[in-house]
CSV table of C-alpha atoms and ligand atoms in Angstrom, one decimal:
chain,number,residue,atom,x,y,z
A,1,MET,CA,-18.1,7.3,-8.0
A,2,THR,CA,-18.7,5.1,-11.1
A,3,ARG,CA,-19.2,1.4,-10.8
A,4,PRO,CA,-16.6,-0.4,-12.9
A,5,SER,CA,-18.3,-3.1,-15.1
A,6,THR,CA,-16.2,-5.8,-13.6
A,7,LEU,CA,-17.1,-4.9,-10.0
A,8,HIS,CA,-19.3,-7.5,-8.2
A,9,ARG,CA,-20.7,-7.3,-4.7
A,10,ASP,CA,-17.9,-9.6,-3.4
A,11,ASP,CA,-15.3,-7.3,-4.8
A,12,ALA,CA,-17.0,-4.2,-3.3
A,13,LEU,CA,-17.2,-5.7,0.1
A,14,TRP,CA,-13.6,-6.9,-0.1
A,15,LEU,CA,-12.5,-3.4,-1.0
A,16,LEU,CA,-14.4,-1.9,1.9
A,17,GLY,CA,-13.2,-4.6,4.4
A,18,ARG,CA,-9.5,-4.2,3.5
A,19,MET,CA,-9.7,-0.4,3.7
A,20,ARG,CA,-11.4,-0.6,7.0
A,21,LEU,CA,-8.9,-3.1,8.3
A,22,ILE,CA,-6.0,-0.8,7.4
A,23,ARG,CA,-7.8,2.3,8.7
A,24,GLN,CA,-8.9,0.8,12.0
A,25,ALA,CA,-5.5,-0.9,12.6
A,26,SER,CA,-3.7,2.4,11.8
A,27,GLU,CA,-5.9,4.3,14.2
A,28,ARG,CA,-5.2,1.7,17.0
A,29,ILE,CA,-1.4,1.9,16.2
A,30,ALA,CA,-1.6,5.7,16.5
A,31,ALA,CA,-3.4,5.5,19.8
A,32,LEU,CA,-0.9,2.9,21.2
A,33,TYR,CA,2.2,4.7,20.0
A,34,PRO,CA,2.6,7.2,22.9
A,35,SER,CA,2.6,4.4,25.4
A,36,ASP,CA,5.9,2.9,23.9
A,37,VAL,CA,4.6,-0.7,23.4
A,38,ILE,CA,5.4,-0.2,19.8
A,39,GLU,CA,9.2,-0.5,19.4
A,40,THR,CA,9.7,0.9,15.9
A,41,PRO,CA,9.2,4.1,14.0
A,42,ILE,CA,5.8,4.1,12.1
A,43,HIS,CA,4.7,5.6,8.8
A,44,LEU,CA,1.0,5.4,8.7
A,45,CYS,CA,-1.2,5.5,5.6
A,46,THR,CA,-4.4,6.8,7.0
A,47,GLY,CA,-6.4,8.3,4.1
A,48,GLN,CA,-4.3,6.5,1.5
A,49,GLU,CA,-6.0,3.1,1.8
A,50,ALA,CA,-7.6,3.1,-1.6
A,51,VAL,CA,-4.4,2.9,-3.5
A,52,ALA,CA,-3.1,-0.4,-2.0
A,53,VAL,CA,-6.6,-2.0,-1.8
A,54,GLY,CA,-7.7,-1.1,-5.3
A,55,LEU,CA,-4.5,-2.6,-6.6
A,56,CYS,CA,-4.3,-5.7,-4.5
A,57,ARG,CA,-7.8,-7.0,-5.5
A,58,HIS,CA,-6.1,-7.8,-8.8
A,59,LEU,CA,-3.0,-9.5,-7.5
A,60,ARG,CA,-2.3,-13.1,-6.6
A,61,ASP,CA,-0.1,-14.6,-3.9
A,62,ALA,CA,2.4,-15.5,-6.6
A,63,ASP,CA,2.8,-11.9,-7.7
A,64,GLN,CA,5.8,-10.4,-5.9
A,65,MET,CA,5.2,-6.9,-4.5
A,66,PHE,CA,8.1,-4.9,-3.1
A,67,LEU,CA,7.5,-2.0,-0.7
A,68,GLY,CA,9.2,1.1,0.6
A,69,HIS,CA,9.0,2.4,4.2
A,70,ARG,CA,5.2,3.0,4.3
A,71,THR,CA,4.4,-0.7,4.4
A,72,HIS,CA,1.4,-1.3,6.6
A,73,GLY,CA,-1.4,-0.6,4.1
A,74,PRO,CA,0.0,-2.4,1.0
A,75,ALA,CA,1.1,-5.3,3.1
A,76,LEU,CA,-2.3,-5.8,4.7
A,77,ALA,CA,-4.0,-5.3,1.3
A,78,LYS,CA,-1.8,-8.0,-0.2
A,79,GLY,CA,-2.6,-10.5,2.5
A,80,LEU,CA,-0.2,-10.1,5.5
A,81,PRO,CA,-2.3,-11.2,8.5
A,82,LEU,CA,-2.8,-8.3,11.0
A,83,PRO,CA,-1.6,-10.3,14.0
A,84,ALA,CA,1.8,-10.8,12.3
A,85,LEU,CA,2.1,-7.1,11.5
A,86,MET,CA,1.0,-6.0,15.0
A,87,ALA,CA,3.5,-8.4,16.6
A,88,GLU,CA,6.2,-7.1,14.4
A,89,LEU,CA,5.5,-3.5,15.5
A,90,PHE,CA,5.6,-4.7,19.2
A,91,GLY,CA,9.0,-6.4,18.4
A,92,ARG,CA,7.8,-9.9,19.2
A,93,THR,CA,9.0,-13.3,17.7
A,94,THR,CA,5.5,-13.9,16.2
A,95,GLY,CA,5.9,-10.8,14.0
A,96,CYS,CA,6.3,-11.2,10.2
A,97,SER,CA,10.0,-10.5,10.5
A,98,ARG,CA,10.3,-12.3,13.9
A,99,GLY,CA,10.4,-9.0,15.7
A,100,PHE,CA,13.8,-8.0,14.3
A,101,GLY,CA,12.6,-5.9,11.3
A,102,GLY,CA,10.0,-3.4,12.6
A,103,SER,CA,7.5,-1.4,10.5
A,104,MET,CA,9.8,-0.8,7.5
A,105,HIS,CA,10.9,-4.4,7.1
A,106,VAL,CA,7.9,-6.4,6.5
A,107,LEU,CA,8.0,-9.9,4.9
A,108,ASP,CA,5.4,-12.5,4.1
A,109,LEU,CA,6.6,-15.0,1.4
A,110,GLN,CA,3.3,-16.8,1.4
A,111,HIS,CA,1.5,-13.7,0.3
A,112,GLY,CA,4.1,-12.4,-2.2
A,113,LEU,CA,5.7,-9.9,0.0
A,114,PRO,CA,9.4,-10.7,-0.3
A,115,GLY,CA,10.8,-7.4,1.1
A,116,SER,CA,10.6,-3.7,1.8
A,117,SER,CA,13.2,-1.0,2.0
A,118,ALA,CA,13.8,1.9,4.3
A,119,ILE,CA,16.0,3.4,1.5
A,120,VAL,CA,13.7,5.6,-0.7
A,121,GLY,CA,13.5,3.9,-4.1
A,122,GLY,CA,15.5,1.0,-2.7
A,123,SER,CA,13.1,-1.8,-3.7
A,124,ILE,CA,12.1,-0.7,-7.2
A,125,ALA,CA,14.8,-2.7,-8.9
A,126,LEU,CA,13.9,-5.8,-6.9
A,127,ALA,CA,10.5,-5.8,-8.5
A,128,VAL,CA,12.2,-5.7,-11.9
A,129,GLY,CA,14.2,-8.8,-10.8
A,130,ALA,CA,11.0,-10.5,-9.9
A,131,GLY,CA,9.6,-9.7,-13.4
A,132,LEU,CA,12.8,-11.1,-14.9
A,133,ALA,CA,12.5,-14.3,-12.8
A,134,ALA,CA,8.9,-14.8,-13.9
A,135,ARG,CA,10.0,-14.4,-17.6
A,136,ILE,CA,12.8,-16.9,-17.2
A,137,GLN,CA,10.6,-19.4,-15.3
A,138,ARG,CA,7.8,-18.9,-17.9
A,139,ASN,CA,5.0,-18.3,-15.4
A,140,ASP,CA,2.4,-15.6,-15.5
A,141,SER,CA,3.2,-13.9,-12.2
A,142,ILE,CA,4.2,-10.3,-12.1
A,143,GLY,CA,6.6,-8.0,-10.1
A,144,VAL,CA,5.1,-4.9,-8.5
A,145,ALA,CA,7.2,-2.0,-7.4
A,146,TYR,CA,5.2,0.1,-4.9
A,147,PHE,CA,6.8,3.5,-4.1
A,148,GLY,CA,6.1,7.1,-3.2
A,149,ASP,CA,6.5,10.3,-5.3
A,150,ALA,CA,9.9,11.1,-3.9
A,151,ALA,CA,11.3,7.7,-5.0
A,152,THR,CA,10.9,8.9,-8.6
A,153,ASN,CA,13.8,11.3,-8.0
A,154,ALA,CA,16.2,8.4,-7.3
A,155,GLY,CA,18.6,7.2,-10.0
A,156,VAL,CA,17.4,3.6,-9.6
A,157,PHE,CA,13.9,4.7,-10.7
A,158,TYR,CA,15.1,5.5,-14.2
A,159,GLU,CA,17.4,2.4,-14.4
A,160,SER,CA,14.5,0.1,-13.4
A,161,LEU,CA,12.0,1.5,-15.8
A,162,ASN,CA,14.5,1.5,-18.6
A,163,PHE,CA,15.5,-2.2,-18.1
A,164,ALA,CA,11.9,-3.3,-17.6
A,165,ALA,CA,10.9,-1.5,-20.8
A,166,LEU,CA,13.9,-2.7,-22.8
A,167,ARG,CA,13.2,-6.3,-21.9
A,168,LYS,CA,9.4,-5.9,-21.9
A,169,LEU,CA,9.3,-7.5,-18.4
A,170,PRO,CA,6.1,-8.2,-16.5
A,171,VAL,CA,6.4,-5.4,-14.0
A,172,LEU,CA,3.8,-2.9,-12.6
A,173,PHE,CA,5.3,0.3,-11.3
A,174,LEU,CA,2.8,1.8,-8.8
A,175,CYS,CA,3.4,5.3,-7.6
A,176,GLU,CA,1.4,6.2,-4.5
A,177,ASP,CA,1.8,10.0,-4.8
A,178,ASN,CA,0.8,11.7,-1.6
A,179,GLY,CA,2.5,14.9,-2.8
A,180,PHE,CA,5.1,15.0,0.0
A,181,SER,CA,8.6,13.8,0.8
A,182,ASN,CA,8.5,14.1,4.6
A,183,VAL,CA,7.6,17.8,5.1
A,184,MET,CA,8.6,18.8,1.5
A,185,PRO,CA,5.9,19.3,-1.1
A,186,LYS,CA,6.5,17.8,-4.5
A,187,SER,CA,7.2,21.2,-6.0
A,188,ALA,CA,10.2,21.5,-3.7
A,189,HIS,CA,11.6,18.0,-4.3
A,190,SER,CA,10.9,17.2,-7.9
A,191,ALA,CA,11.6,19.0,-11.2
A,192,HIS,CA,9.6,16.5,-13.3
A,193,ASP,CA,6.0,15.6,-13.9
A,194,ILE,CA,5.8,11.9,-12.8
A,195,THR,CA,3.5,10.6,-15.4
A,196,SER,CA,5.3,12.5,-18.2
A,197,LEU,CA,8.6,11.1,-17.1
A,198,ALA,CA,7.4,7.5,-17.0
A,199,SER,CA,5.6,7.8,-20.3
A,200,VAL,CA,8.9,8.2,-22.1
A,201,LEU,CA,9.5,4.5,-21.4
A,202,MET,CA,6.1,2.8,-21.0
A,203,PRO,CA,2.4,3.1,-21.1
A,204,THR,CA,1.1,5.1,-18.1
A,205,LEU,CA,-2.3,5.1,-16.5
A,206,GLN,CA,-3.7,7.4,-13.8
A,207,ALA,CA,-6.2,6.9,-11.0
A,208,ASP,CA,-7.7,9.0,-8.3
A,209,GLY,CA,-6.0,7.6,-5.2
A,210,THR,CA,-8.8,8.8,-2.9
A,211,ASP,CA,-11.4,6.7,-4.9
A,212,VAL,CA,-11.0,3.0,-4.5
A,213,LEU,CA,-13.2,2.3,-7.5
A,214,SER,CA,-11.0,4.5,-9.7
A,215,VAL,CA,-7.9,2.6,-8.6
A,216,TYR,CA,-9.7,-0.8,-8.9
A,217,GLU,CA,-10.6,-0.1,-12.5
A,218,ARG,CA,-7.3,1.3,-13.6
A,219,ALA,CA,-5.2,-1.3,-11.7
A,220,GLY,CA,-7.3,-4.0,-13.3
A,221,GLU,CA,-6.4,-2.7,-16.7
A,222,ALA,CA,-2.7,-2.3,-15.7
A,223,VAL,CA,-2.3,-5.7,-14.1
A,224,ALA,CA,-4.1,-7.4,-17.1
A,225,ARG,CA,-1.8,-5.7,-19.6
A,226,VAL,CA,1.3,-6.6,-17.6
A,227,ARG,CA,0.2,-10.2,-17.1
A,228,SER,CA,-0.6,-10.6,-20.8
A,229,GLY,CA,3.1,-10.1,-21.7
A,230,GLU,CA,2.7,-6.7,-23.2
A,231,GLY,CA,5.5,-5.3,-21.0
A,232,PRO,CA,5.6,-3.0,-18.0
A,233,VAL,CA,3.0,-0.4,-17.1
A,234,PHE,CA,3.2,2.6,-14.9
A,235,LEU,CA,0.2,3.5,-12.7
A,236,HIS,CA,0.2,6.9,-11.0
A,237,CYS,CA,-2.3,7.4,-8.1
A,238,LYS,CA,-2.5,10.8,-6.5
A,239,THR,CA,-3.7,10.6,-2.9
A,240,LYS,CA,-3.5,12.6,0.3
A,241,ARG,CA,-1.4,12.0,3.4
A,242,TRP,CA,-3.5,12.7,6.6
A,243,MET,CA,-0.7,12.1,9.1
A,244,LYS,CA,2.7,13.5,9.8
A,245,HIS,CA,5.4,11.7,7.8
A,246,MET,CA,6.6,9.3,10.6
A,247,SER,CA,4.3,9.8,13.5
A,248,HIS,CA,1.1,9.0,15.2
A,249,GLU,CA,0.0,12.7,14.9
A,250,VAL,CA,-2.1,14.4,12.3
A,251,CYS,CA,-0.3,16.3,9.6
A,252,ASP,CA,-0.5,20.1,10.1
A,253,LEU,CA,1.5,21.3,7.1
A,254,PRO,CA,-0.3,24.3,5.7
A,255,GLU,CA,0.3,23.1,2.1
A,256,ASN,CA,-1.3,19.8,2.8
A,257,ARG,CA,-5.0,20.5,2.4
A,258,VAL,CA,-7.1,17.5,3.4
A,259,ASP,CA,-10.9,17.4,3.7
A,260,ARG,CA,-11.5,14.3,5.9
A,261,GLY,CA,-15.0,14.0,4.6
A,262,ARG,CA,-14.6,14.6,0.8
A,263,ASP,CA,-11.2,13.0,0.6
A,264,CYS,CA,-12.0,9.9,2.6
A,265,PRO,CA,-11.9,6.7,0.5
A,266,ILE,CA,-13.9,4.8,3.0
A,267,GLN,CA,-16.7,7.3,3.4
A,268,LYS,CA,-16.9,7.6,-0.4
A,269,LEU,CA,-17.2,3.9,-0.9
A,270,GLU,CA,-19.7,3.4,1.9
A,271,ALA,CA,-22.0,6.2,0.5
A,272,PHE,CA,-21.8,4.5,-2.9
A,273,LEU,CA,-22.6,1.1,-1.6
A,274,LYS,CA,-25.7,2.4,0.2
A,275,GLN,CA,-26.9,4.5,-2.7
A,276,SER,CA,-26.5,1.7,-5.2
A,277,GLY,CA,-28.2,-0.8,-2.9
A,278,ILE,CA,-25.1,-3.1,-2.8
A,279,ALA,CA,-25.0,-3.0,1.0
A,280,SER,CA,-27.2,-1.7,3.8
A,281,ALA,CA,-26.2,0.7,6.6
A,282,ALA,CA,-26.6,-2.3,9.0
A,283,GLU,CA,-24.2,-4.4,7.0
A,284,LEU,CA,-21.6,-1.6,6.9
A,285,ALA,CA,-21.9,-1.1,10.7
A,286,GLN,CA,-21.4,-4.9,11.2
A,287,ILE,CA,-18.2,-4.8,9.1
A,288,GLU,CA,-16.8,-2.0,11.2
A,289,ARG,CA,-17.6,-4.0,14.4
A,290,ASP,CA,-16.1,-7.2,13.1
A,291,ILE,CA,-12.9,-5.4,12.2
A,292,ALA,CA,-12.7,-3.7,15.6
A,293,ALA,CA,-12.8,-7.2,17.1
A,294,GLU,CA,-10.0,-8.3,14.7
A,295,VAL,CA,-7.9,-5.4,15.7
A,296,ASP,CA,-8.5,-6.1,19.4
A,297,ALA,CA,-7.4,-9.7,18.9
A,298,ALA,CA,-4.3,-8.7,17.0
A,299,VAL,CA,-3.2,-6.3,19.7
A,300,ALA,CA,-3.8,-9.0,22.4
A,301,PHE,CA,-1.9,-11.6,20.3
A,302,ALA,CA,1.1,-9.2,20.0
A,303,ALA,CA,1.1,-8.2,23.6
A,304,ALA,CA,1.1,-11.9,24.7
A,305,SER,CA,3.9,-12.9,22.3
A,306,PRO,CA,7.5,-13.4,23.5
A,307,LYS,CA,10.3,-10.9,22.8
A,308,PRO,CA,13.2,-12.2,20.7
A,309,THR,CA,16.3,-13.4,22.5
A,310,PRO,CA,19.8,-13.0,21.1
A,311,ASP,CA,20.1,-16.7,20.2
A,312,LEU,CA,17.4,-16.3,17.6
A,313,LEU,CA,19.8,-14.0,15.6
A,314,GLU,CA,22.0,-17.0,14.8
A,315,VAL,CA,19.2,-19.0,13.1
B,1,TPP,C1,17.8,7.4,-0.2
B,1,TPP,C2,17.1,8.0,1.0
B,1,TPP,N1,17.1,9.4,1.1
B,1,TPP,C3,16.4,9.9,2.1
B,1,TPP,C4,15.7,9.1,3.0
B,1,TPP,C5,14.9,9.8,4.2
B,1,TPP,N2,13.5,9.6,3.9
B,1,TPP,C6,12.8,8.7,4.5
B,1,TPP,S1,11.2,8.7,3.9
B,1,TPP,C7,11.4,10.0,3.0
B,1,TPP,C8,10.3,10.6,2.1
B,1,TPP,C9,9.9,9.7,1.1
B,1,TPP,O1,8.8,10.2,0.4
B,1,TPP,P1,8.0,9.3,-0.7
B,1,TPP,O2,9.0,8.4,-1.4
B,1,TPP,O3,7.2,10.2,-1.5
B,1,TPP,O4,7.1,8.4,0.2
B,1,TPP,P2,6.0,8.8,1.3
B,1,TPP,O5,6.8,9.0,2.6
B,1,TPP,O6,5.4,10.1,0.9
B,1,TPP,O7,5.1,7.7,1.4
B,1,TPP,C10,12.7,10.4,3.1
B,1,TPP,C11,13.3,11.6,2.3
B,1,TPP,C12,15.8,7.7,2.9
B,1,TPP,N3,15.2,6.9,3.7
B,1,TPP,N4,16.4,7.2,1.8
């Protein structure tokens, strides 16, 4: 790992803390899932944490980020409080969508999460709308479209990139490429090379999506360019999906080769922090314990919250 020149200790500890929050929450969700307390399908992002976290260190609450179906990691990275996510998964009124949305419909207007879509590619155009709104309102917020590799096959992907490029809108297109569409590897679902396709319309950058410092550095450059008014930028992050597509179980597809040591963004960052003297082993252990307590508290909050009643649907 290489230390980006802009990375301070606060940034490094934030990156680790958010990745650990996502990982430890995902592991708890996976452990709870067979008991049926979670009332929604789940798409976990275990192993993919670096992409959302490296990006979101550069975003502000006013930046509007639109998600697909794999929401938990990017939503927590952007600032959604864990109790609100956990309660949503439990189908409780204290959830971020009042218990009516579930895992794929995550909202938090205060933290710039206006919506997510279960339709693959379904929210890409909305980020372009947010960029257009920022332009019309003359503010320096940006729209962020956060999507997977399979979404680049959708017609709306081209339309969105084309319009954003034509109008030079402040939009960041972030492709979290885990190489699979459900059980289908990219070679079976896509005839194009993602970066080459996007580069026809706008500047493209690439980051190693298993290395949070690589994403942090590239996303910093991408966000700064978009915010400066240069027009849209496409950031392509290749990563690895550790779990089955929509499940609490580990992915066992033979084509999906994951080395849980070498490919783990958390282990990589922790080793770097210790080697470079940024944090001690004791500090890292304390972060893990603090987050375990946060996850316990979020689960307790969700379990103690009321279930929605039909009258709430009328509000
Ligand atoms: C338009 C549409 N087609 C198919 C589906 C079924 N589906 C749900 S998730 C998924 C795979 C999406 O893969 P990708 O966009 O790469 O995201 P990932 O799941 O890998 O994060 C598919 C095909 C859908 N939800 N919407």
